[in-house]
Every structure is written in structure tokens, then in C-alpha cells.
Short mmCIF file of C-alpha atoms in Angstrom, two decimals:
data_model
loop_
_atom_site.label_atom_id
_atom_site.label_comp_id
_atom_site.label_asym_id
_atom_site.label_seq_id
_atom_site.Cartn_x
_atom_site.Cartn_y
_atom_site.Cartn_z
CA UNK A 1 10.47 19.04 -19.20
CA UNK A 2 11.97 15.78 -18.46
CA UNK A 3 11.00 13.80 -15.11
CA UNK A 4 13.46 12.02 -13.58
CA UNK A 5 10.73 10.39 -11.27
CA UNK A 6 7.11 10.12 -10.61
CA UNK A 7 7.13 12.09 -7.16
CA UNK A 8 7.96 14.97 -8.90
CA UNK A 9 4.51 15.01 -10.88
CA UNK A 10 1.89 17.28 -9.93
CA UNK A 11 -0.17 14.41 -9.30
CA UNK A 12 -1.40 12.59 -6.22
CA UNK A 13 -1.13 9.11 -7.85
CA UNK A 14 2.04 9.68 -9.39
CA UNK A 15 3.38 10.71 -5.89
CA UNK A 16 1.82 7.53 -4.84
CA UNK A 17 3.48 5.26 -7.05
CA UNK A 18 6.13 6.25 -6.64
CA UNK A 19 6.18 5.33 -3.29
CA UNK A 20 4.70 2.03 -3.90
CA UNK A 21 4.53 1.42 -7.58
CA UNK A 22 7.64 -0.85 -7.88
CA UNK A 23 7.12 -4.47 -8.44
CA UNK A 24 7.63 -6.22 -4.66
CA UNK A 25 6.68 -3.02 -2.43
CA UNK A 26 2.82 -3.52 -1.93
CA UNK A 27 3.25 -7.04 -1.34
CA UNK A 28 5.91 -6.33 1.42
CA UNK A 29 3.87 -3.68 2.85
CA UNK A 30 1.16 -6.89 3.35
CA UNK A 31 3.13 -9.14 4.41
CA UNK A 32 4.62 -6.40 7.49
CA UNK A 33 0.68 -5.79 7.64
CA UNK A 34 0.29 -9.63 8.68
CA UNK A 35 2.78 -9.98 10.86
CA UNK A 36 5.85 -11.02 8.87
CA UNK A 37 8.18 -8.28 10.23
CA UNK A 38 11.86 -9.96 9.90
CA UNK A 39 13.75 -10.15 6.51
CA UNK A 40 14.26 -13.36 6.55
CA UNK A 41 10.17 -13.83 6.83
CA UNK A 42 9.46 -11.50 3.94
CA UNK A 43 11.99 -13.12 1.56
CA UNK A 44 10.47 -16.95 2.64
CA UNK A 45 7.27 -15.49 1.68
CA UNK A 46 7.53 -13.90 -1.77
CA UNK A 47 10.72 -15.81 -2.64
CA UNK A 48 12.21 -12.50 -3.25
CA UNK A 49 16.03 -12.28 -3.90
CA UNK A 50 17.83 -10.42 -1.04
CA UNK A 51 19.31 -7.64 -3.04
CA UNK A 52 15.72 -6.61 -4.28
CA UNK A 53 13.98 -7.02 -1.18
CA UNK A 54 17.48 -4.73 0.73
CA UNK A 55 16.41 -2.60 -2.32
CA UNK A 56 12.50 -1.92 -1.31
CA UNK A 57 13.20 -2.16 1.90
CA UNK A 58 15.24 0.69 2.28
CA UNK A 59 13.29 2.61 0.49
CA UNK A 60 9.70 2.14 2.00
CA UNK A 61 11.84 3.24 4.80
CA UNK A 62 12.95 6.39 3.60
CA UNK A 63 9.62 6.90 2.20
CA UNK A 64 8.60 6.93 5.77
CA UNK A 65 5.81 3.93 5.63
CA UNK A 66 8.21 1.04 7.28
CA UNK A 67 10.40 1.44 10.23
CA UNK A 68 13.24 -0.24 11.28
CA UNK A 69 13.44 -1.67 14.84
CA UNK A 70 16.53 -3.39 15.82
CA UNK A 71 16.57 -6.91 17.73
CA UNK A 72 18.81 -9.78 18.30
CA UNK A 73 22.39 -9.56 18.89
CA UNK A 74 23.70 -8.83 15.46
CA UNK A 75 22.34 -5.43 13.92
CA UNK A 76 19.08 -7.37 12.72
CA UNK A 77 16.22 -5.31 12.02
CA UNK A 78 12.11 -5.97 12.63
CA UNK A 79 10.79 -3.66 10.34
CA UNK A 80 6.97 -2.07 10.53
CA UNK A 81 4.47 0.27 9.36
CA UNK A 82 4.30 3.87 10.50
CA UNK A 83 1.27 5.39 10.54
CA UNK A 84 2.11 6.45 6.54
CA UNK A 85 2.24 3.06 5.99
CA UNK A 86 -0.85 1.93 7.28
CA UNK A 87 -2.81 4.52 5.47
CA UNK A 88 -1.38 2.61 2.68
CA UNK A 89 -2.29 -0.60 3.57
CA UNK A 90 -6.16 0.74 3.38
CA UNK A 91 -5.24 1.50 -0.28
CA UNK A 92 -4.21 -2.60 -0.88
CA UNK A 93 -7.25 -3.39 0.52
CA UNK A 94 -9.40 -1.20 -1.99
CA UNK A 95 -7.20 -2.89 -4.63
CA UNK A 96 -7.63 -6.27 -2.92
CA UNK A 97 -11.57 -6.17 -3.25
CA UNK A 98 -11.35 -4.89 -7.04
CA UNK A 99 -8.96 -8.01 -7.42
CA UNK A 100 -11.18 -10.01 -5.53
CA UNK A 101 -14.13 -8.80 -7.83
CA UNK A 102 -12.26 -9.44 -11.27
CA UNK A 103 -9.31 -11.63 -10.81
CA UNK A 104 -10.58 -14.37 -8.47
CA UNK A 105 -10.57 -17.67 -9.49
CA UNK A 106 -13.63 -20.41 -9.19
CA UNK A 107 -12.38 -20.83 -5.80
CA UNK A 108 -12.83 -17.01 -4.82
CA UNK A 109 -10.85 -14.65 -3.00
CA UNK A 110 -8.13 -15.80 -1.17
CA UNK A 111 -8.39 -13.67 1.81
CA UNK A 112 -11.54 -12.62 3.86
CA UNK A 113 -11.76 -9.47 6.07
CA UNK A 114 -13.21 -9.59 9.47
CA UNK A 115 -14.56 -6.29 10.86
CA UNK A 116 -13.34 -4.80 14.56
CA UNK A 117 -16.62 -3.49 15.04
CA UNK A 118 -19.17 -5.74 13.67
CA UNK A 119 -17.48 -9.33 13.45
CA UNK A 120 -18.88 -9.38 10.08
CA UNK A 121 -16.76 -10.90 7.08
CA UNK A 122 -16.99 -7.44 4.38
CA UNK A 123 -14.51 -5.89 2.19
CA UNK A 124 -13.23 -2.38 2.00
CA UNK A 125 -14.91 0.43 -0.02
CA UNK A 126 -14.50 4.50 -0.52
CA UNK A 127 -16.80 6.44 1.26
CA UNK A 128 -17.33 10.07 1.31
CA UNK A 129 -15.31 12.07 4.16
CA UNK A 130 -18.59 14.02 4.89
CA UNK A 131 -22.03 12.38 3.94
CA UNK A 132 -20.68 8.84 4.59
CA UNK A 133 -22.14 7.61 0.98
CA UNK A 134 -20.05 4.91 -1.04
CA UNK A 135 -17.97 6.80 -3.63
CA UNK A 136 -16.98 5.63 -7.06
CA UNK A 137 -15.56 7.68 -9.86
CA UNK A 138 -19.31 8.24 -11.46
CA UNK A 139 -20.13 9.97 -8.41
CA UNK A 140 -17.72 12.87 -8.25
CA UNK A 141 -16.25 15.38 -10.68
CA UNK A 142 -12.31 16.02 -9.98
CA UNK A 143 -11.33 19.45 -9.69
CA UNK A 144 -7.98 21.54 -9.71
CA UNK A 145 -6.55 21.74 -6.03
CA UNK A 146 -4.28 24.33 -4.79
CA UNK A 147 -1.43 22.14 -5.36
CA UNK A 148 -2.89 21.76 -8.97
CA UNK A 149 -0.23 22.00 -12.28
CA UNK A 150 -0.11 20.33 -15.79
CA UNK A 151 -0.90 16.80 -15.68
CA UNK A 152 -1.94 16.47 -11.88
CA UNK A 153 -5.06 14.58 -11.04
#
């Protein structure tokens, strides 16, 4: 059977990537994170040409994780995350501290996280949705689901 694209996988990270798995999207999904909510912003920022960025744009909106909020006189558009979207932004920060782990340079990690709660500079990490223990892939054994087929996680 021939796929025609990665959300129709069986698969939780296919689904995923397909989402987000084009080259630009998870950077635009930080930048809206950080505040930089106007086109214009975005495309300053990753010097991004406007037909690629009008590209991902559009569809991280119809994905459902960026919305578009009109301002200004001319149909301009803000756009920011849904509630999808930031879900996903917790995902770029798991990949941000395996980047920061591996891929730093001498200098080290180019952005810190401060925590609400604490204050405390830290770094996000999976934790079990029950015990609360760190999770890493030694730790659990993946098992079919009930949305389970051939090839899925």
C-alpha cells in the first residue's frame, strides 16, 4: 500500500511529523512561542522566503496548532498557538535539551529555561503520567494500543 502522507500511518510519530516534520515549522512554532506573532516578525527572524513561510503557515493552521487573529487595517494576521500547539511546543523543548546535551557548542546552550514555580534555571524532561519518575526509552516496553496496525509505534 502506497502512502501518500505520513498522517495516514498507524503511528503516533508519523502523525506527528507530519504535522511538524517539515523543514521551517518547529522553528515557527518557537518563534510564535516567544512572542514573534506577525509575519513580517517570523520571516526577519529565520530569513525565511515569504512563499515558504505562507506555505507553513497555513498549514500549522489547518493542523489546528496556530491561529490566525486579524489586526491592523489591511487583512493582516497575528497568528498564535492553540492549545494543540502548545502541547507541541513541550515537545521542542524535550528536543531542545537533547540538542542542548549533544549539539552545543563550547559556549553551551543558547537558551536557558526559567521555571514558573521554582525560579530555578532547569530543562525539560519525560516523566511518568502516574508515578512521577523520569522516563527514558530503557524504562518502558511499548505495547500495541487500540489504535495499533502494521508499522505503528
Amino acid at each position: 500500500m502506497q502512502r501518500t502522507s505520513f498522517g495516514e500511518m498507524a503511528c503516533s510519530i508519523a502523525r506527528t511529523l507530519d504535522v511538524i516534520g517539515e523543514p521551517w515549522s518547529p522553528l515557527i512554532l518557537r518563534d510564535v512561542w516567544v512572542g514573534m506573532s506577525r509575519f513580517e516578525q517570523i520571516q526577519a527572524d529565520l530569513g525565511i522566503s515569504r512563499k515558504v513561510l505562507t506555505e507553513r503557515l497555513n498549514h500549522l493552521v489547518e493542523q489546528g496548532v496556530l491561529e490566525r487573529r486579524p489586526y491592523d487595517r489591511r487583512p493582516r494576521h497575528e497568528y498564535h498557538l492553540t492549545t494543540k500547539g502548545a502541547e507541541l511546543v513541550d515537545l521542542l523543548m524535550i528536543m531542545t535539551a537533547w540538542g542542548d546535551r549533544w549539539l552545543a557548542g563550547e559556549a553551551g546552550p543558547p537558551v536557558l529555561y526559567r521555571h514558573h514555580a521554582c525560579g530555578e534555571i532547569s530543562r525539560a524532561e519525560s516523566r511518568c503520567a502516574h508515578c512521577g519518575e523520569p522516563m527514558h526509552a530503557a524504562d518502558v516496553d511499548p505495547l500495541p494500543g487500540p489504535g495499533a496496525a502494521a508499522g505503528s509505534d
